[in-house]
mmCIF file of C-alpha atoms and ligand atoms in Angstrom:
data_model
loop_
_atom_site.group_PDB
_atom_site.id
_atom_site.type_symbol
_atom_site.label_atom_id
_atom_site.label_comp_id
_atom_site.label_asym_id
_atom_site.label_seq_id
_atom_site.Cartn_x
_atom_site.Cartn_y
_atom_site.Cartn_z
ATOM 1 C CA MET U 1 12.169 -28.094 0.288
ATOM 2 C CA ASP U 2 13.503 -24.734 0.912
ATOM 3 C CA PRO U 3 12.411 -23.311 4.156
ATOM 4 C CA ALA U 4 11.646 -19.678 2.621
ATOM 5 C CA LEU U 5 9.501 -22.039 0.008
ATOM 6 C CA THR U 6 7.591 -23.046 2.994
ATOM 7 C CA ALA U 7 7.471 -19.561 4.802
ATOM 8 C CA GLU U 8 5.897 -18.005 1.870
ATOM 9 C CA THR U 9 4.370 -21.085 0.985
ATOM 10 C CA CYS U 10 2.598 -20.344 5.174
ATOM 11 C CA SER U 11 1.925 -16.901 4.809
ATOM 12 C CA LEU U 12 -0.208 -17.337 1.923
ATOM 13 C CA LEU U 13 -1.783 -20.204 3.416
ATOM 14 C CA ARG U 14 -2.588 -17.486 5.902
ATOM 15 C CA SER U 15 -4.206 -14.766 4.086
ATOM 16 C CA VAL U 16 -6.039 -17.280 1.257
ATOM 17 C CA ARG U 17 -7.442 -18.354 5.046
ATOM 18 C CA ALA U 18 -8.903 -14.704 6.235
ATOM 19 C CA THR U 19 -9.918 -13.451 2.669
ATOM 20 C CA LEU U 20 -12.289 -16.540 2.635
ATOM 21 C CA LYS U 21 -13.139 -16.190 6.290
ATOM 22 C CA GLU U 22 -13.388 -12.104 5.537
ATOM 23 C CA LEU U 23 -15.886 -13.447 1.936
ATOM 24 C CA ALA U 24 -17.853 -16.182 4.203
ATOM 25 C CA GLU U 25 -18.801 -13.516 6.894
ATOM 26 C CA GLU U 26 -19.344 -10.259 3.877
ATOM 27 C CA GLY U 27 -22.230 -14.053 2.425
ATOM 28 C CA VAL U 28 -20.382 -14.637 -0.008
ATOM 29 C CA GLU U 29 -20.582 -18.684 0.243
ATOM 30 C CA GLN U 30 -18.889 -18.976 -3.391
ATOM 31 C CA PHE U 31 -16.977 -17.609 -6.779
ATOM 32 C CA ASP U 32 -15.389 -18.844 -10.021
ATOM 33 C CA GLY U 33 -12.428 -18.428 -9.820
ATOM 34 C CA ARG U 34 -12.143 -15.772 -12.853
ATOM 35 C CA GLY U 35 -12.965 -12.870 -10.786
ATOM 36 C CA ASP U 36 -9.914 -10.218 -9.510
ATOM 37 C CA ALA U 37 -9.827 -11.949 -5.775
ATOM 38 C CA ALA U 38 -8.506 -15.084 -7.745
ATOM 39 C CA ILE U 39 -5.811 -13.162 -9.416
ATOM 40 C CA GLU U 40 -4.779 -11.378 -6.851
ATOM 41 C CA LEU U 41 -4.728 -15.202 -4.670
ATOM 42 C CA ARG U 42 -2.677 -17.038 -7.163
ATOM 43 C CA PRO U 43 0.940 -17.166 -5.648
ATOM 44 C CA ARG U 44 2.414 -15.076 -8.690
ATOM 45 C CA LEU U 45 5.861 -17.388 -9.788
ATOM 46 C CA ASP U 46 7.088 -14.998 -12.049
ATOM 47 C CA ALA U 47 7.554 -12.884 -8.358
ATOM 48 C CA PRO U 48 12.090 -12.250 -7.725
ATOM 49 C CA ALA U 49 10.443 -13.016 -3.480
ATOM 50 C CA LEU U 50 9.581 -16.507 -4.583
ATOM 51 C CA GLN U 51 11.695 -16.640 -6.085
ATOM 52 C CA GLN U 52 14.602 -15.686 -4.632
ATOM 53 C CA PRO U 53 13.242 -15.651 -0.410
ATOM 54 C CA ASP U 54 14.967 -12.960 1.561
ATOM 55 C CA ARG U 55 16.414 -15.135 4.366
ATOM 56 C CA ASP U 56 16.976 -12.174 6.587
ATOM 57 C CA PHE U 57 13.177 -10.175 6.685
ATOM 58 C CA ALA U 58 15.117 -7.386 8.421
ATOM 59 C CA ARG U 59 17.805 -6.067 6.441
ATOM 60 C CA PRO U 60 16.472 -7.199 2.858
ATOM 61 C CA GLN U 61 19.167 -8.946 0.229
ATOM 62 C CA ARG U 62 18.703 -6.946 -3.509
ATOM 63 C CA GLY U 63 20.788 -9.473 -5.158
ATOM 64 C CA GLY U 64 19.893 -11.335 -7.639
ATOM 65 C CA GLY U 65 18.124 -9.104 -10.137
ATOM 66 C CA ALA U 66 15.964 -6.979 -7.481
ATOM 67 C CA ARG U 67 15.395 -3.790 -8.329
ATOM 68 C CA THR U 68 16.269 -0.718 -6.995
ATOM 69 C CA LEU U 69 12.906 2.556 -6.228
ATOM 70 C CA GLU U 70 15.471 3.596 -9.108
ATOM 71 C CA ASP U 71 15.190 1.200 -11.825
ATOM 72 C CA VAL U 72 11.543 1.177 -11.332
ATOM 73 C CA ARG U 73 11.283 4.950 -11.720
ATOM 74 C CA LEU U 74 13.443 4.832 -14.865
ATOM 75 C CA GLU U 75 10.985 2.186 -15.989
ATOM 76 C CA LEU U 76 8.235 4.487 -15.742
ATOM 77 C CA GLY U 77 9.758 7.126 -17.638
ATOM 78 C CA GLU U 78 7.645 10.259 -18.710
ATOM 79 C CA CYS U 79 5.086 7.683 -18.349
ATOM 80 C CA THR U 80 2.167 7.822 -20.733
ATOM 81 C CA ARG U 81 -0.166 4.605 -20.273
ATOM 82 C CA CYS U 82 -2.361 5.769 -19.009
ATOM 83 C CA PRO U 83 -5.598 9.524 -19.403
ATOM 84 C CA LEU U 84 -4.086 9.945 -16.930
ATOM 85 C CA CYS U 85 -0.985 11.921 -18.054
ATOM 86 C CA GLU U 86 -3.428 14.219 -20.270
ATOM 87 C CA ALA U 87 -3.774 16.513 -16.911
ATOM 88 C CA ARG U 88 -1.207 16.056 -14.156
ATOM 89 C CA ASN U 89 1.902 18.987 -13.563
ATOM 90 C CA ARG U 90 4.492 16.480 -12.660
ATOM 91 C CA ILE U 91 4.125 12.815 -11.445
ATOM 92 C CA VAL U 92 4.500 11.777 -8.023
ATOM 93 C CA PHE U 93 6.231 8.601 -6.848
ATOM 94 C CA GLY U 94 7.124 8.057 -3.731
ATOM 95 C CA ASP U 95 8.961 9.512 -1.038
ATOM 96 C CA GLY U 96 11.336 8.264 1.843
ATOM 97 C CA ASN U 97 14.026 5.809 2.675
ATOM 98 C CA PRO U 98 14.343 3.228 0.743
ATOM 99 C CA ASP U 99 15.470 0.556 3.061
ATOM 100 C CA ALA U 100 11.814 1.305 5.756
ATOM 101 C CA ALA U 101 10.250 -0.650 8.006
ATOM 102 C CA LEU U 102 7.203 0.967 7.124
ATOM 103 C CA MET U 103 5.495 1.919 3.663
ATOM 104 C CA PHE U 104 2.014 3.427 2.827
ATOM 105 C CA ILE U 105 -0.079 3.459 0.049
ATOM 106 C CA GLY U 106 -2.414 5.750 -0.045
ATOM 107 C CA GLU U 107 -4.678 6.194 -3.332
ATOM 108 C CA GLY U 108 -3.211 9.759 -5.413
ATOM 109 C CA PRO U 109 -1.868 12.759 -5.511
ATOM 110 C CA GLY U 110 -3.935 15.450 -4.958
ATOM 111 C CA GLN U 111 -3.336 18.763 -6.093
ATOM 112 C CA GLU U 112 -0.660 19.969 -4.030
ATOM 113 C CA GLU U 113 1.875 17.065 -4.588
ATOM 114 C CA ASP U 114 1.168 17.596 -8.826
ATOM 115 C CA ARG U 115 2.264 21.109 -8.050
ATOM 116 C CA ARG U 116 5.584 19.982 -5.879
ATOM 117 C CA GLY U 117 5.905 16.093 -7.061
ATOM 118 C CA LEU U 118 5.818 14.955 -3.448
ATOM 119 C CA PRO U 119 2.653 12.427 -1.973
ATOM 120 C CA PHE U 120 0.861 13.595 1.369
ATOM 121 C CA VAL U 121 2.600 17.307 1.734
ATOM 122 C CA GLY U 122 -0.787 18.589 0.878
ATOM 123 C CA ARG U 123 -3.651 19.332 3.404
ATOM 124 C CA ALA U 124 -4.446 15.534 4.306
ATOM 125 C CA GLY U 125 -0.634 14.511 3.692
ATOM 126 C CA GLU U 126 0.119 17.055 6.541
ATOM 127 C CA LEU U 127 -2.358 15.089 8.757
ATOM 128 C CA LEU U 128 -1.057 12.252 8.034
ATOM 129 C CA THR U 129 3.230 13.207 8.407
ATOM 130 C CA ARG U 130 1.740 14.957 12.423
ATOM 131 C CA MET U 131 0.497 11.417 12.931
ATOM 132 C CA ILE U 132 3.671 9.535 11.754
ATOM 133 C CA GLU U 133 5.731 12.515 13.700
ATOM 134 C CA ARG U 134 4.146 13.186 16.345
ATOM 135 C CA GLY U 135 1.880 9.797 17.084
ATOM 136 C CA LEU U 136 3.886 7.656 15.844
ATOM 137 C CA GLU U 137 7.289 9.576 17.022
ATOM 138 C CA ILE U 138 9.501 8.687 13.819
ATOM 139 C CA PRO U 139 10.666 11.480 11.452
ATOM 140 C CA ARG U 140 8.290 10.806 8.020
ATOM 141 C CA SER U 141 11.790 10.761 6.304
ATOM 142 C CA GLU U 142 12.105 7.136 7.614
ATOM 143 C CA VAL U 143 8.962 5.237 6.575
ATOM 144 C CA TYR U 144 8.403 5.797 2.635
ATOM 145 C CA ILE U 145 5.291 7.136 1.006
ATOM 146 C CA CYS U 146 3.496 5.912 -2.421
ATOM 147 C CA ASN U 147 0.588 5.868 -3.779
ATOM 148 C CA ILE U 148 -1.463 3.149 -5.786
ATOM 149 C CA VAL U 149 -1.830 5.488 -8.742
ATOM 150 C CA LYS U 150 1.459 8.085 -9.467
ATOM 151 C CA CYS U 151 -0.498 10.610 -11.410
ATOM 152 C CA ARG U 152 -3.398 12.747 -9.982
ATOM 153 C CA PRO U 153 -6.827 12.063 -10.814
ATOM 154 C CA PRO U 154 -8.703 15.061 -12.583
ATOM 155 C CA GLY U 155 -11.252 17.356 -9.509
ATOM 156 C CA ASN U 156 -8.711 14.437 -7.654
ATOM 157 C CA ARG U 157 -11.708 11.616 -8.654
ATOM 158 C CA THR U 158 -11.271 7.933 -7.630
ATOM 159 C CA PRO U 159 -8.633 7.510 -9.768
ATOM 160 C CA ARG U 160 -10.582 4.323 -12.312
ATOM 161 C CA PRO U 161 -9.042 1.169 -12.553
ATOM 162 C CA ASP U 162 -8.201 0.438 -15.663
ATOM 163 C CA GLU U 163 -5.105 3.920 -14.014
ATOM 164 C CA VAL U 164 -4.620 1.679 -10.986
ATOM 165 C CA SER U 165 -3.548 -1.680 -12.974
ATOM 166 C CA THR U 166 -1.269 0.505 -15.592
ATOM 167 C CA CYS U 167 -0.291 1.945 -11.856
ATOM 168 C CA LYS U 168 -0.003 -1.177 -10.535
ATOM 169 C CA PRO U 169 2.999 -2.873 -11.565
ATOM 170 C CA PHE U 170 5.506 0.334 -10.593
ATOM 171 C CA LEU U 171 3.997 0.584 -6.696
ATOM 172 C CA ASP U 172 4.862 -4.051 -7.146
ATOM 173 C CA GLY U 173 8.179 -2.030 -7.947
ATOM 174 C CA GLN U 174 8.252 -0.334 -5.485
ATOM 175 C CA ILE U 175 6.731 -2.946 -2.533
ATOM 176 C CA ASP U 176 9.754 -5.000 -4.201
ATOM 177 C CA ALA U 177 12.273 -2.412 -4.289
ATOM 178 C CA VAL U 178 11.586 -1.128 -0.801
ATOM 179 C CA ARG U 179 10.518 -4.700 1.222
ATOM 180 C CA PRO U 180 9.428 -3.103 4.319
ATOM 181 C CA ARG U 181 8.383 -5.086 7.371
ATOM 182 C CA THR U 182 4.880 -4.216 7.236
ATOM 183 C CA ILE U 183 1.802 -2.017 4.883
ATOM 184 C CA VAL U 184 -0.210 -0.223 5.882
ATOM 185 C CA ALA U 185 -3.145 1.156 3.192
ATOM 186 C CA LEU U 186 -4.458 4.299 4.211
ATOM 187 C CA GLY U 187 -8.375 3.873 2.861
ATOM 188 C CA ARG U 188 -10.626 2.050 0.601
ATOM 189 C CA PRO U 189 -8.831 2.398 -2.514
ATOM 190 C CA ALA U 190 -5.622 1.232 -1.619
ATOM 191 C CA THR U 191 -7.127 -1.097 0.658
ATOM 192 C CA SER U 192 -9.143 -2.759 -2.193
ATOM 193 C CA LEU U 193 -6.255 -2.754 -4.753
ATOM 194 C CA LEU U 194 -3.697 -4.862 -2.554
ATOM 195 C CA LEU U 195 -6.672 -7.550 -1.287
ATOM 196 C CA GLY U 196 -7.688 -7.598 -4.437
ATOM 197 C CA ARG U 197 -11.242 -6.689 -3.972
ATOM 198 C CA ASP U 198 -13.744 -4.435 -3.406
ATOM 199 C CA VAL U 199 -13.868 -3.620 1.120
ATOM 200 C CA SER U 200 -15.814 -1.878 3.249
ATOM 201 C CA ILE U 201 -12.898 0.457 4.692
ATOM 202 C CA THR U 202 -15.185 0.101 8.046
ATOM 203 C CA ARG U 203 -15.308 -2.931 7.705
ATOM 204 C CA VAL U 204 -11.589 -5.126 6.870
ATOM 205 C CA ARG U 205 -9.843 -1.703 8.350
ATOM 206 C CA GLY U 206 -7.340 -2.896 11.786
ATOM 207 C CA THR U 207 -7.062 -6.577 10.597
ATOM 208 C CA TRP U 208 -4.436 -8.203 9.853
ATOM 209 C CA HIS U 209 -3.484 -9.106 6.066
ATOM 210 C CA GLU U 210 -0.554 -10.354 3.570
ATOM 211 C CA TYR U 211 0.159 -8.467 0.370
ATOM 212 C CA ARG U 212 3.552 -10.692 -1.416
ATOM 213 C CA GLY U 213 4.511 -12.105 2.117
ATOM 214 C CA ILE U 214 3.874 -8.796 3.989
ATOM 215 C CA PRO U 215 2.067 -8.282 7.184
ATOM 216 C CA LEU U 216 -0.689 -5.146 5.600
ATOM 217 C CA MET U 217 -2.953 -2.821 8.402
ATOM 218 C CA PRO U 218 -5.678 -0.808 6.792
ATOM 219 C CA THR U 219 -7.054 2.193 7.454
ATOM 220 C CA PHE U 220 -8.986 5.301 7.562
ATOM 221 C CA HIS U 221 -7.228 7.371 4.148
ATOM 222 C CA PRO U 222 -6.190 10.404 6.781
ATOM 223 C CA ALA U 223 -9.243 12.919 4.181
ATOM 224 C CA TYR U 224 -11.421 10.631 5.391
ATOM 225 C CA LEU U 225 -10.279 11.987 9.161
ATOM 226 C CA LEU U 226 -10.604 15.109 7.676
ATOM 227 C CA ARG U 227 -13.277 14.908 6.595
ATOM 228 C CA GLN U 228 -14.479 13.041 10.053
ATOM 229 C CA TYR U 229 -12.089 13.881 12.636
ATOM 230 C CA THR U 230 -14.466 12.664 15.340
ATOM 231 C CA ALA U 231 -13.104 11.181 18.395
ATOM 232 C CA ALA U 232 -14.139 7.843 17.457
ATOM 233 C CA ASN U 233 -12.697 8.042 14.140
ATOM 234 C CA ARG U 234 -9.316 9.486 15.460
ATOM 235 C CA LYS U 235 -8.504 6.403 18.078
ATOM 236 C CA VAL U 236 -9.286 3.902 15.761
ATOM 237 C CA VAL U 237 -7.527 5.335 13.627
ATOM 238 C CA TRP U 238 -3.784 5.705 16.490
ATOM 239 C CA GLU U 239 -4.437 2.723 16.489
ATOM 240 C CA ASP U 240 -4.368 0.660 13.846
ATOM 241 C CA LEU U 241 -0.512 2.386 13.104
ATOM 242 C CA LYS U 242 0.270 1.590 16.657
ATOM 243 C CA ALA U 243 0.260 -1.538 15.676
ATOM 244 C CA ALA U 244 1.247 -1.221 12.288
ATOM 245 C CA LEU U 245 4.727 0.337 13.526
ATOM 246 C CA ALA U 246 4.596 -2.152 16.318
ATOM 247 C CA ARG U 247 4.587 -5.244 13.777
ATOM 248 C CA SER U 248 7.849 -3.410 11.277
ATOM 249 C CA ARG U 249 9.308 -3.332 14.468
ATOM 250 C CA GLN U 250 9.026 -7.390 16.036
HETATM 251 N N1 LIG I 1 -3.698 12.078 -1.120
HETATM 252 C C1 LIG I 1 -3.669 9.880 -1.452
HETATM 253 O O1 LIG I 1 -4.003 9.784 -1.245
HETATM 254 N N2 LIG I 1 -2.236 10.613 -1.677
HETATM 255 C C2 LIG I 1 -1.548 11.873 -2.168
HETATM 256 O O2 LIG I 1 -0.306 11.833 -2.225
HETATM 257 C C3 LIG I 1 -2.140 12.803 -1.407
HETATM 258 C C4 LIG I 1 -3.794 12.592 -0.994
#
């Protein structure tokens, strides 16, 4: 078997094993294989990463038809695929280094993001930027930042499942284009989407997972941190981010 495919299979198996362990810890004894989790766990045989495995993870190869961020943005266009288009001012696609080793995925644009067309530029964004620049000591422009939905949910409500699933191919396109070494999922909606099941962020933060073969670290959303600005919460987020940065440099 192709060694790259073997590595991909092993990484999928590790991911499945970790997820089954968590489900067992949460008291799940069986599932019927028709839920979202089962769909997410099934290897995507059409995914470019499986057809054209990256042999050198440090230097992502974009040959073989893999789309660039520009391709994904063009495909998104002036999107009207879900009702979020009705109230948005600007599509908030993503921001940062297209070759980033570290990628942050949040929930959805807020008011300031919708006004400026950039992710994480409001209050929560300022905190995230401080954590990246002062905490991790890397320029924000070195990482890539985006959200699971690209348009602001009215009143900053949590995006609905149909909105999230409509936007997911574009998030997957961004992940495949950037091929980061590590993903940080910010908060419950982003983490639940990437793990393919509804999770408790308190339970899963700080533990390693995988998405599309990429190590994934869930942590608290900076907006939650702003609301619960305790030393304990700051400490755990700081630990999660340090672990993510270290893994992205391995
Ligand atoms: N919260 C998010 O999840 N994303 C943003 O872009 C801003 C706030």
